[in-house]
Short mmCIF file of C-alpha atoms in Angstrom, two decimals:
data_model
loop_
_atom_site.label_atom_id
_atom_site.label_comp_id
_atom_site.label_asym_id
_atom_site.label_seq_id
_atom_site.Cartn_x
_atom_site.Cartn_y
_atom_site.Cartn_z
CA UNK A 21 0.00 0.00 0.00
CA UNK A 22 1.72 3.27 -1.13
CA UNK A 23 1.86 6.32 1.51
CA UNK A 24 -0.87 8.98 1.97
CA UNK A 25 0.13 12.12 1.82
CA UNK A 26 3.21 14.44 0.44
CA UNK A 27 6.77 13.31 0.68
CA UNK A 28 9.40 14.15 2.34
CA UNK A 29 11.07 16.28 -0.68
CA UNK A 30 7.92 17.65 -1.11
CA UNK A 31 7.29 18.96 2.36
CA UNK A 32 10.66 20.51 2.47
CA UNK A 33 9.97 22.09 -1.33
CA UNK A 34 6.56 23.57 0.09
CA UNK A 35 8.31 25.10 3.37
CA UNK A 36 11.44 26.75 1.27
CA UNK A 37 9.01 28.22 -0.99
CA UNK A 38 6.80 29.47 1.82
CA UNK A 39 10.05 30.87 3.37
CA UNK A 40 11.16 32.52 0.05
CA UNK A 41 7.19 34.02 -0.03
CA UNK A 42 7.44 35.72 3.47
CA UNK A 43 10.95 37.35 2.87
CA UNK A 44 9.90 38.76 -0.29
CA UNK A 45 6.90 40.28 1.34
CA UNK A 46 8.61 41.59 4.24
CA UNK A 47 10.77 43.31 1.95
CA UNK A 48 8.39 45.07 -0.16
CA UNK A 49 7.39 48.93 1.17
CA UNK A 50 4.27 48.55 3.84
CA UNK A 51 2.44 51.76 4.95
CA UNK A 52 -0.07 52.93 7.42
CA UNK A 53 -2.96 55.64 5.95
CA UNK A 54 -4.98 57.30 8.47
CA UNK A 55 -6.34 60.86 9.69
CA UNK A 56 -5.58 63.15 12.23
CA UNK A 57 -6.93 65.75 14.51
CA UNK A 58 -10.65 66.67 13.35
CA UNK A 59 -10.93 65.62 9.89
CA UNK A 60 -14.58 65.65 8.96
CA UNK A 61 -16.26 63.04 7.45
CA UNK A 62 -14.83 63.60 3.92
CA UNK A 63 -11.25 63.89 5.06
CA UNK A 64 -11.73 60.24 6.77
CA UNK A 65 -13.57 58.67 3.82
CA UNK A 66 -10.85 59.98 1.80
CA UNK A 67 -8.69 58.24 3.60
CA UNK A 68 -9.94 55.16 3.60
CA UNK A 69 -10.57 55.70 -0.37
CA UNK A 70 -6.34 56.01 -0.31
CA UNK A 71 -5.85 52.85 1.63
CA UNK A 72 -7.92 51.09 -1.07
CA UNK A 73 -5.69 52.53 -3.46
CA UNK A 74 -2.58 51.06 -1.53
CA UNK A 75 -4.05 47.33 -0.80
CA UNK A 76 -2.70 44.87 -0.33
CA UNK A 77 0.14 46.63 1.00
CA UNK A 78 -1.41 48.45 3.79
CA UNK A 79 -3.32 48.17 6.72
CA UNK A 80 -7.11 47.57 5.98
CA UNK A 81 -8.25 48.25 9.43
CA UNK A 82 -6.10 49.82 10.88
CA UNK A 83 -7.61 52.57 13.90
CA UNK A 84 -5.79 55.08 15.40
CA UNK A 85 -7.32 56.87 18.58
CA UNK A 86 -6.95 60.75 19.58
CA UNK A 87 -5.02 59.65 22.36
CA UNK A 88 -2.62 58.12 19.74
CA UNK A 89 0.21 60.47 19.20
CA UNK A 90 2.80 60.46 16.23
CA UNK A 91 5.68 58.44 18.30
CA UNK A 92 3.58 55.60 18.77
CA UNK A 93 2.45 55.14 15.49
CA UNK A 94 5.99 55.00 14.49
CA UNK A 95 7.03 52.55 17.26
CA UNK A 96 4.08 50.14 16.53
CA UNK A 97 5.31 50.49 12.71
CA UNK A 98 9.49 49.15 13.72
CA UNK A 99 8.21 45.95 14.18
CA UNK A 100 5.81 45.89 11.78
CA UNK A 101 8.00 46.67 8.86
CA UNK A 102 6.12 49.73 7.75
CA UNK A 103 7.78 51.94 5.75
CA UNK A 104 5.69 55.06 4.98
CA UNK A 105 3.08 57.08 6.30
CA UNK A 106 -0.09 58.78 4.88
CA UNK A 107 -1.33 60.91 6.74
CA UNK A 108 -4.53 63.47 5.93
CA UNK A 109 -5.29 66.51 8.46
CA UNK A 110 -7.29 69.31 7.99
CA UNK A 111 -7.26 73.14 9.26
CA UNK A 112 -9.88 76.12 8.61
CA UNK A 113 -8.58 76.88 5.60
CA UNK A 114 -7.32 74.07 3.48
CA UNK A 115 -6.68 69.79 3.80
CA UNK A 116 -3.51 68.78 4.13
CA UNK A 117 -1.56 65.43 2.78
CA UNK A 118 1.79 64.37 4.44
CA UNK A 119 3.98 61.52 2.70
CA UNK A 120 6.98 60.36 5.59
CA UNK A 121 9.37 57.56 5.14
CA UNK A 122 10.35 56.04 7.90
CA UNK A 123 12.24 55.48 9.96
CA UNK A 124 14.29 59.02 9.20
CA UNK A 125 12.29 60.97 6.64
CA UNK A 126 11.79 62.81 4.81
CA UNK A 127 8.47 63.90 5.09
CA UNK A 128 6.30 66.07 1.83
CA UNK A 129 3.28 67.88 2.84
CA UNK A 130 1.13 68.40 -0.21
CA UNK A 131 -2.12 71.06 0.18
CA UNK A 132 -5.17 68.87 -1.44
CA UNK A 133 -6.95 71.75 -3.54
CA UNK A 134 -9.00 68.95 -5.24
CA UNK A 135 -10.59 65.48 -4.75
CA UNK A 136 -13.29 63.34 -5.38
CA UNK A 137 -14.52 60.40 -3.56
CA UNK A 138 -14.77 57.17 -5.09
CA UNK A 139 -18.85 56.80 -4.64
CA UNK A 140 -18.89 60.04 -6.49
CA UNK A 141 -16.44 58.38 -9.39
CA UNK A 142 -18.24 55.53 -9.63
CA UNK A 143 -21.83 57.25 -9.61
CA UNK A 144 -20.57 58.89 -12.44
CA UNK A 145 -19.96 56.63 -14.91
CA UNK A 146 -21.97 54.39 -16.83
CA UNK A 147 -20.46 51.33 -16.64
CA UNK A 148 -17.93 50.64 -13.50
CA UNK A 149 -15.26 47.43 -13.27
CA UNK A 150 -14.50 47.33 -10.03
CA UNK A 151 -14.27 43.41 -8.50
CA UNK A 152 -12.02 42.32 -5.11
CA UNK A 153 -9.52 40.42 -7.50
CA UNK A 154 -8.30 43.81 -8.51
CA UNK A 155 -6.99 44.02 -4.67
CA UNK A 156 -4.99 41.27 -4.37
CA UNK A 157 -1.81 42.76 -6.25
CA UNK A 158 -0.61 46.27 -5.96
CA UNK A 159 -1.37 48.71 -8.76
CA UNK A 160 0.81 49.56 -11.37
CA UNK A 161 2.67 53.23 -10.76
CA UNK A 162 2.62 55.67 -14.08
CA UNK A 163 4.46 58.73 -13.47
CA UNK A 164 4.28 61.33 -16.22
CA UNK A 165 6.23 64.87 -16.85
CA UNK A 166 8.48 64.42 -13.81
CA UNK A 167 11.35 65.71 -16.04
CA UNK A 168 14.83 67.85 -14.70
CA UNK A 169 12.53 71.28 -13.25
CA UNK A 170 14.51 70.63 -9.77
CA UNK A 171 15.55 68.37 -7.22
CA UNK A 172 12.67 69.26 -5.25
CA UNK A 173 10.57 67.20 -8.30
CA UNK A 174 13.18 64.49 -8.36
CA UNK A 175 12.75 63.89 -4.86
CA UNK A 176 9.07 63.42 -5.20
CA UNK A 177 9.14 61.00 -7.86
CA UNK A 178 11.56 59.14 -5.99
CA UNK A 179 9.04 59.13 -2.67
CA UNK A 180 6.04 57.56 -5.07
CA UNK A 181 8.14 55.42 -6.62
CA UNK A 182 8.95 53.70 -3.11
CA UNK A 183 5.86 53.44 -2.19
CA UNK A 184 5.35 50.45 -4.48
CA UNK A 185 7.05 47.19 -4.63
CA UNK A 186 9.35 47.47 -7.81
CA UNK A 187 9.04 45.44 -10.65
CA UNK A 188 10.99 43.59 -13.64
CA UNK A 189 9.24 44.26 -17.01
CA UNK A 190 10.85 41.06 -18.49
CA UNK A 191 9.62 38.75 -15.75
CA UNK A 192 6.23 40.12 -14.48
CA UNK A 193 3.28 38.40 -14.78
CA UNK A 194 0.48 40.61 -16.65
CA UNK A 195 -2.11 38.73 -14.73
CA UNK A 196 -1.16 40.25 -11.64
CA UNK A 197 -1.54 44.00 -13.47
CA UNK A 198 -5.14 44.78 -12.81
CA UNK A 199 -5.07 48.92 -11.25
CA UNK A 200 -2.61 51.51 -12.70
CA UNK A 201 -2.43 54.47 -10.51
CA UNK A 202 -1.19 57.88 -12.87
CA UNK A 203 0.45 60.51 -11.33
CA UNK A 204 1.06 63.54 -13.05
CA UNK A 205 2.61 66.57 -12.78
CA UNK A 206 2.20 69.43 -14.19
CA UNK A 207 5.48 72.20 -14.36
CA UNK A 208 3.07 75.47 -14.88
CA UNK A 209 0.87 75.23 -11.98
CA UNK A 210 3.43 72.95 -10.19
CA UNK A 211 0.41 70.52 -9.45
CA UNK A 212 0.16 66.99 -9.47
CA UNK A 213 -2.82 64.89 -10.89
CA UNK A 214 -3.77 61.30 -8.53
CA UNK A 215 -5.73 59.25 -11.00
CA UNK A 216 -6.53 55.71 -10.34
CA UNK A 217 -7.73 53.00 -12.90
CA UNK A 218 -9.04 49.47 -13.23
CA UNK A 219 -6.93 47.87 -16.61
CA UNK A 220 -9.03 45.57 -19.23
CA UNK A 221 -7.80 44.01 -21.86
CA UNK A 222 -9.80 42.88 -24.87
CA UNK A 223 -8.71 41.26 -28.32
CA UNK A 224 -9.10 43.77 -31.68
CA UNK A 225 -9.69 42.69 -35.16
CA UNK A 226 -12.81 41.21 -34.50
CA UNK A 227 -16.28 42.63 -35.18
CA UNK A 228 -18.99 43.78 -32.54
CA UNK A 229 -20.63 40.62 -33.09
CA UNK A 230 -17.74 38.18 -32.84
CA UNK A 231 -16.49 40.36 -29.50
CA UNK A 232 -19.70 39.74 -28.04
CA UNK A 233 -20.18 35.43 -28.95
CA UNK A 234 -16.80 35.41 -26.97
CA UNK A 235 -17.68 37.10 -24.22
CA UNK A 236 -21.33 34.53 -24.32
CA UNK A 237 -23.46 37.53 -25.10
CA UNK A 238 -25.95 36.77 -27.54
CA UNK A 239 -27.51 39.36 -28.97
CA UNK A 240 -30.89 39.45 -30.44
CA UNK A 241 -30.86 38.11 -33.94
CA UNK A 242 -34.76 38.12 -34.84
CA UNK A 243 -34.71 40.56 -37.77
CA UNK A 244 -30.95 39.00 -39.42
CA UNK A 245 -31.40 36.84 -42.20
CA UNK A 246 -28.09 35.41 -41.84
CA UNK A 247 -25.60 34.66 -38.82
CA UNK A 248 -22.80 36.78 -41.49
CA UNK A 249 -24.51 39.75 -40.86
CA UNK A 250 -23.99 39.45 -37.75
CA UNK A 251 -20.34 38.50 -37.86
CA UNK A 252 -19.60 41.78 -40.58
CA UNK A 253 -21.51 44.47 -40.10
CA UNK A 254 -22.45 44.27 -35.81
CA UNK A 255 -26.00 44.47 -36.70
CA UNK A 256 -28.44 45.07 -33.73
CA UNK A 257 -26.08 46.20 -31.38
CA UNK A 258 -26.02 49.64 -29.89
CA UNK A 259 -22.95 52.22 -30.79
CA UNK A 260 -22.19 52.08 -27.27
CA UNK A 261 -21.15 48.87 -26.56
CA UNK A 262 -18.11 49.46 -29.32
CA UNK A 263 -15.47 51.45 -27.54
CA UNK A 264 -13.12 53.45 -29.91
CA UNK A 265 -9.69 51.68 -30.37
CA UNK A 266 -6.56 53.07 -31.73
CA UNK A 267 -2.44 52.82 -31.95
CA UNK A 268 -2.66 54.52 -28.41
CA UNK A 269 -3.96 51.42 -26.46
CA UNK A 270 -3.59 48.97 -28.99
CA UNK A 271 -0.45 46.43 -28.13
CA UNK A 272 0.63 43.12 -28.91
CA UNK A 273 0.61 41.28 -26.11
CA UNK A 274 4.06 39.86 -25.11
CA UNK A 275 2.36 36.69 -23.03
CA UNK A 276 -0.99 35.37 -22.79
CA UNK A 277 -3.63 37.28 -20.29
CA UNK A 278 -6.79 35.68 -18.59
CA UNK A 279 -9.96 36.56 -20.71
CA UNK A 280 -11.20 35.52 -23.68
CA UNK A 281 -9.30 36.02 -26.98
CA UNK A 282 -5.90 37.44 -25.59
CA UNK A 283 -3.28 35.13 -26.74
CA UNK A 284 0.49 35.88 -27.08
CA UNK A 285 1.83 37.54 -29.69
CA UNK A 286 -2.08 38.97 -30.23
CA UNK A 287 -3.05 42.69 -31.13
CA UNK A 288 -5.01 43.42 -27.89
CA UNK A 289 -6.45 46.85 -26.53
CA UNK A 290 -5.57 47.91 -22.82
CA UNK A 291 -8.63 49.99 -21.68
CA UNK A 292 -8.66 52.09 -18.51
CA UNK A 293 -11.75 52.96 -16.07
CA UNK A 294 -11.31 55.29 -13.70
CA UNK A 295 -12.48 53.79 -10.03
CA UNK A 296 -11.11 56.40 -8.23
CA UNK A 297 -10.15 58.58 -5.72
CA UNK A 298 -9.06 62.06 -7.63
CA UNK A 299 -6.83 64.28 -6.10
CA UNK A 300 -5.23 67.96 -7.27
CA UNK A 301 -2.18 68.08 -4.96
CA UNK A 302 0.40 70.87 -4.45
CA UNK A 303 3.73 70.73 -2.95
CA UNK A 304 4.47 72.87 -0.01
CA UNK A 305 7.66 72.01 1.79
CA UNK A 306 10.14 68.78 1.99
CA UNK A 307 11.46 68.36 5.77
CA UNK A 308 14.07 66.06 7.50
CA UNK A 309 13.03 63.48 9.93
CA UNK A 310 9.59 62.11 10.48
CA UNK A 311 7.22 65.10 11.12
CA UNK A 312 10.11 67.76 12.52
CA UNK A 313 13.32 68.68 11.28
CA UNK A 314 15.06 71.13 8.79
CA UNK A 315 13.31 72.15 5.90
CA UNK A 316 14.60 71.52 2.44
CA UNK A 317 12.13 72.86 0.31
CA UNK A 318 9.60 75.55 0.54
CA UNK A 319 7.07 76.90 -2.03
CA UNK A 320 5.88 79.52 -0.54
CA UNK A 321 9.06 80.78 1.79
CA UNK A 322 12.31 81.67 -0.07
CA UNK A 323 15.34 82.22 2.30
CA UNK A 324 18.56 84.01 1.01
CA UNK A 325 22.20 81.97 1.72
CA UNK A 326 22.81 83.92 4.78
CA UNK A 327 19.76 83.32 6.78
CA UNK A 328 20.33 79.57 5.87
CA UNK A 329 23.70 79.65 7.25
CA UNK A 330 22.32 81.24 10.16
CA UNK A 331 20.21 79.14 11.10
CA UNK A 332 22.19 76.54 10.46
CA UNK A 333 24.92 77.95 13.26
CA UNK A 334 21.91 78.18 15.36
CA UNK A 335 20.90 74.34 15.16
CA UNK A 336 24.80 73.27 15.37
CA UNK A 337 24.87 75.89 18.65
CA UNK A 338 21.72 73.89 20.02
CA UNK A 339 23.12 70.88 19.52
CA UNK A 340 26.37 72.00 21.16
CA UNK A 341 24.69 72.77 24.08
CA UNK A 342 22.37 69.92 24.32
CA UNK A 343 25.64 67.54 23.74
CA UNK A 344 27.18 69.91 26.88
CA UNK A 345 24.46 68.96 29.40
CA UNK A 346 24.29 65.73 28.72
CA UNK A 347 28.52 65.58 29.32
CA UNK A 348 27.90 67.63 32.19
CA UNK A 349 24.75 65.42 33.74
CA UNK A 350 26.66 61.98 32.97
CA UNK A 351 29.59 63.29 35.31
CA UNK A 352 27.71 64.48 38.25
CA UNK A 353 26.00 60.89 37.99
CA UNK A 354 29.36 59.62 38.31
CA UNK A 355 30.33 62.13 40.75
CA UNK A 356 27.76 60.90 42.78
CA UNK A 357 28.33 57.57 42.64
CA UNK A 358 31.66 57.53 43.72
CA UNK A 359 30.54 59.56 46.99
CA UNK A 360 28.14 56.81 47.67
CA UNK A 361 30.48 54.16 47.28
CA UNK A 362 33.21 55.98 49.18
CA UNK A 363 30.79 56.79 51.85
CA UNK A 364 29.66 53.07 51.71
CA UNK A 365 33.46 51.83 52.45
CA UNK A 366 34.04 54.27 54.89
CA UNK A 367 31.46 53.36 57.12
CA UNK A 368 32.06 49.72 57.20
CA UNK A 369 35.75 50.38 57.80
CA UNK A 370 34.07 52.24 60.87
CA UNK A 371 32.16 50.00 61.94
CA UNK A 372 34.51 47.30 62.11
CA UNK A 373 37.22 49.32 64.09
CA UNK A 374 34.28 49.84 66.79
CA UNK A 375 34.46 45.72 67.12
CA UNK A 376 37.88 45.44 67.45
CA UNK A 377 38.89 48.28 69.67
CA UNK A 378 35.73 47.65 71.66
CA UNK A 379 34.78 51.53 71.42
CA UNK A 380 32.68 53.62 74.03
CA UNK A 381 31.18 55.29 71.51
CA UNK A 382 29.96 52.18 69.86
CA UNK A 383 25.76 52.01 69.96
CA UNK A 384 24.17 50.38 72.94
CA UNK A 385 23.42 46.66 71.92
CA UNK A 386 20.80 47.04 74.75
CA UNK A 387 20.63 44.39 78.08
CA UNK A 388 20.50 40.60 77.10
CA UNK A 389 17.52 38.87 77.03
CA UNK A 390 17.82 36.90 80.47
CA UNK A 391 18.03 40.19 82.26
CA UNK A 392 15.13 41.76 80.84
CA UNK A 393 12.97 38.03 81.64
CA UNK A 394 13.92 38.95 84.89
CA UNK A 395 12.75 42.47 85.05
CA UNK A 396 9.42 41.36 83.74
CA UNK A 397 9.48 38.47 86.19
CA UNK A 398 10.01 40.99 89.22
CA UNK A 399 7.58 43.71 88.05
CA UNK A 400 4.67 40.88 87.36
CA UNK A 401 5.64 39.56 91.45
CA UNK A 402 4.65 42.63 93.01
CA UNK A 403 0.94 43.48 90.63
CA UNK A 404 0.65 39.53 91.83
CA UNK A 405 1.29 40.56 95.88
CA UNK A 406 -1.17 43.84 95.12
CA UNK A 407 -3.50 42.21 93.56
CA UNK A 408 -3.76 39.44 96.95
CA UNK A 409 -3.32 42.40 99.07
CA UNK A 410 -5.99 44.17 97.62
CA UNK A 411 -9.01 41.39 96.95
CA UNK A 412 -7.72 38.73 99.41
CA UNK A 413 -7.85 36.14 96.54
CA UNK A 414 -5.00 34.52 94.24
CA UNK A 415 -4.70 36.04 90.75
CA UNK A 416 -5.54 33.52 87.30
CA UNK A 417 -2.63 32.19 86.07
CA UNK A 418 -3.02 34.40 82.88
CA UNK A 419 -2.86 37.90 84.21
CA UNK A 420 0.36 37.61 85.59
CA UNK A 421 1.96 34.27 84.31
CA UNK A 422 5.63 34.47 84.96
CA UNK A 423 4.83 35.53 88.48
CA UNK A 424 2.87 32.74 88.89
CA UNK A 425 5.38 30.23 87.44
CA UNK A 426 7.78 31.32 89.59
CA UNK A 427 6.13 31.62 92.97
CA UNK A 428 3.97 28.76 92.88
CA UNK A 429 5.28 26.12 95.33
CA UNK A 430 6.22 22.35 94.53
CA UNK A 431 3.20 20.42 95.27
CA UNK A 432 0.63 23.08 95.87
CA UNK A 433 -2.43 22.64 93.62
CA UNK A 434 -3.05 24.52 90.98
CA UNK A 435 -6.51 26.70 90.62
CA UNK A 436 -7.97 24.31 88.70
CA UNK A 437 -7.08 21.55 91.11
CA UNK A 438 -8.60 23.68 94.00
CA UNK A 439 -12.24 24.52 92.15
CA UNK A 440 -11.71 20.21 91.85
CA UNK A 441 -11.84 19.94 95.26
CA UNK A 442 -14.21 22.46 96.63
CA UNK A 443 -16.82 21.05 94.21
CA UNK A 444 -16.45 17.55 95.43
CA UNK A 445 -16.50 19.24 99.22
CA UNK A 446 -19.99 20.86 98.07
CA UNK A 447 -21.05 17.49 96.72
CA UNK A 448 -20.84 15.41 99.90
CA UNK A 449 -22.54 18.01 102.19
CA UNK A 450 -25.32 18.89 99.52
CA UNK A 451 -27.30 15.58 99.97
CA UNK A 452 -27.26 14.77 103.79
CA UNK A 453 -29.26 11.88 105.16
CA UNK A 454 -33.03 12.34 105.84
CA UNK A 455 -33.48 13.08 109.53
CA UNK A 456 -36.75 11.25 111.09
CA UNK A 457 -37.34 14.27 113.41
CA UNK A 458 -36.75 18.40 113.87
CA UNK A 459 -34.34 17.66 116.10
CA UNK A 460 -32.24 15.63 114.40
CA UNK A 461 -32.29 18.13 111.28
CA UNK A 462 -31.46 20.56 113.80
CA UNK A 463 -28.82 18.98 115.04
CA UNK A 464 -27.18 18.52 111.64
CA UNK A 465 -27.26 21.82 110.42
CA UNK A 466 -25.47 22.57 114.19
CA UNK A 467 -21.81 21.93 114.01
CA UNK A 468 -19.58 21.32 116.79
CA UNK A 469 -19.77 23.04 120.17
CA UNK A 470 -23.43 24.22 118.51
CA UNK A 471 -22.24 26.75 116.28
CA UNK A 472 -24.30 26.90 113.44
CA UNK A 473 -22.04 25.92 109.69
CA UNK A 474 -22.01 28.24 106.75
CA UNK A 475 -20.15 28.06 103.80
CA UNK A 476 -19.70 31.85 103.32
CA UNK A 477 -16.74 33.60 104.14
CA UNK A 478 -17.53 35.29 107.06
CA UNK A 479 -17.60 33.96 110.58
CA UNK A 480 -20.15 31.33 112.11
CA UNK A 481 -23.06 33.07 113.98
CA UNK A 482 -23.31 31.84 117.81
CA UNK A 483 -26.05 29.80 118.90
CA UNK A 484 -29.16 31.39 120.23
CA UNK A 485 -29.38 31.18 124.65
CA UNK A 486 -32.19 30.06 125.93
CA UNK A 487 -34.04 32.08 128.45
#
């Protein structure tokens, strides 16, 4: 009977390419979109429109609080192996979008002057393709007129272009091209156009007719006399459902892509729908660090060499004095814990002198423990002798119970012992024999001498003369 299951080779195959998967997703670019302070409602829907746009690559649900602050986004995002930021804020005046790479910048703060949602997009057109399949791979990046106007322009192409895993045109997969996102800027009014498309492509050189039997739409064929007028002329179709082709988005296709008709080595059409979100950015400044830091670039605010230099001394003067207290703190830490430990020695060396010399001034160890038993003894004897003194009776054992202890005699009963006894005492004398007359119970309750008994305390009351 042959084994169940994968083999050996097998297994190990599947792990190594499971491994190989994981490292080459950990090192594509990651990034976090989300909005701070108080947005609105458009601000945050456009912000979840843009981490649409950046799936899979992104974090679908990702929530940050008010509470949240900038720091801990970018400490939650080390281990994480994010890479950039998006980040959408607005003021009174105008909506704000900040691009950061992390973990040291730099960070591009565009002014949105323009966008559209994606419901109003969609809404718009007639016909939509928009599916979850178009998700699962990152969009293609298109950036257009980013030519030599500055290094300010260089450096943003350079920003979008990380934000996207790279790719190699000889060995990509046109299955897994499905969204193109166009960026595009535009030297006069130093704006830049966000455009994002779903990609079809569809086979030319074939009638209306043939185009839709492949795609298993029949149209209605009641009034053709023929199936050939179908095929040449498109009869009975509407002038919509023909899209206008031409050399601009007409290829051949270099491998074969998933739909019907497209075949290698094929003329094919590429046809874009827009799916949204729109955006009319400008530039406004290019900073160091994440959020905070020198700025490189300013649209707005032109600074001559001089006050750059100046305020470069300035920074290099803070940082010379920051670099100063820190010197100056990490020696009086040290100062201080060389007193301590110097203080520390000196003390036992003290204390160890006072045991050998035996010295005067040594502390008190106080009076042993046997003398102070004693003390207590002593000082419990004489509440013991006031306490007789005072009621006439012995004290319990447990208010004073050294005293007792020690003064209680070999042989002589305990309390206990003595309540023993004066119980049985009561026992024998509370049932006496019946007496036949008043005489003879007379005579018993006399004692001796005819004293009448008592068992009180005080003394026996005389007997009664006669007259």
């Amino acid at each position: 009977m042959g084994q169940s299951g994968r083999s050996r080779h097998q297994k190990r195959a599947r792990a190594q390419a499971q491994l190989r998967n994981l490292e080459a997703y950990a090192a594509q670019p990651h990034s976090f979109v989300f909005a701070r302070g108080r947005a609105g409602r458009g601000v945050r829907q456009l912000s979840l429109d843009l981490r649409r746009v950046m799936e899979p690559l992104t974090a679908t649900r990702l929530q940050v609080r008010k509470k949240n602050s900038l720091k801990d986004c970018v400490a939650v995002a080390g281990p994480l192996g994010v890479t950039h930021f998006l980040i959408l804020s607005k003021t009174e005046t105008n909506i704000y979008f900040k691009l950061m790479r992390l973990p040291g910048g730099p960070t591009l703060t565009f002014r949105i002057n323009k966008y559209t949602l994606v419901r109003d997009v969609v809404s718009s057109l007639r016909r939509h393709r928009m599916h979850e399949q178009q998700f699962t791979h990152a969009p293609l990046l298109v950036l257009n007129s980013f030519g030599p106007h500055g290094m300010h322009v260089k450096l943003m192409a350079t920003m979008f272009q990380n934000l996207f895993p790279s790719i190699n045109v000889h060995k990509v997969n046109l299955n897994t091209i499905k969204r193109c996102l166009l960026i595009n800027y535009n030297p006069d009014s130093q704006e830049l156009d966000f455009r994002h498309y779903s990609i079809k492509v569809v086979p030319v050189g074939a009638s209306r007719g043939m185009k839709k039997l492949l795609q298993e739409k029949f149209p209605n064929m009641s009034r053709l006399q023929d199936i050939s007028e179908l095929l040449a002329t498109g009869a009975g179709l509407s002038e919509s459902e023909a899209e206008p082709d031409g050399e601009h988005n007409i290829t051949e296709l270099p491998q074969a892509v998933a739909g019907r008709g497209n075949m290698r080595a094929q003329q094919s059409a590429v046809r874009l729908t827009e799916i949204g979100p729109r955006m009319t950015l400008q530039l406004i400044k290019i900073q160091e660090g994440v959020g905070e830091g020198n700025v490189l670039f300013h649209s707005f605010v032109h600074k001559t060499e001089e006050e750059l230099q100046a305020i470069l001394a300035a920074k290099e003067e803070k940082l010379r004095l920051k670099a100063q207290r820190q010197d100056q703190q990490a020696r009086n830490v040290q100062r201080k814990r060389e007193q301590r430990e110097a203080h520390r020695k000196k003390s036992l060396a003290g204390i160890k002198r006072a045991r050998a010399d035996g010295d005067s001034d040594a502390e008190d160890p106080g009076a042993p423990p046997e003398e102070e038993g004693a003390g207590q003894r002593e000082e419990e004897e004489d509440e013991a002798e006031y306490f007789r003194q005072a009621v006439g009776e012995e004290p319990d054992e447990d208010m004073f119970p050294t005293a007792a202890k020690r003064r209680r005699p070999a042989g002589h009963p305990g309390k206990k012992q003595q309540g023993k006894q004066r119980r049985l005492d009561r026992g024998s004398d509370r049932r006496p024999l019946k007496a036949k007359g008043r005489a003879q119970v007379a005579q018993a309750k006399l004692g001796p001498g005819g004293a009448t008994r008592t068992h009180g305390r005080g003394r026996a009351r005389p007997p009664k003369r006669a007259a």
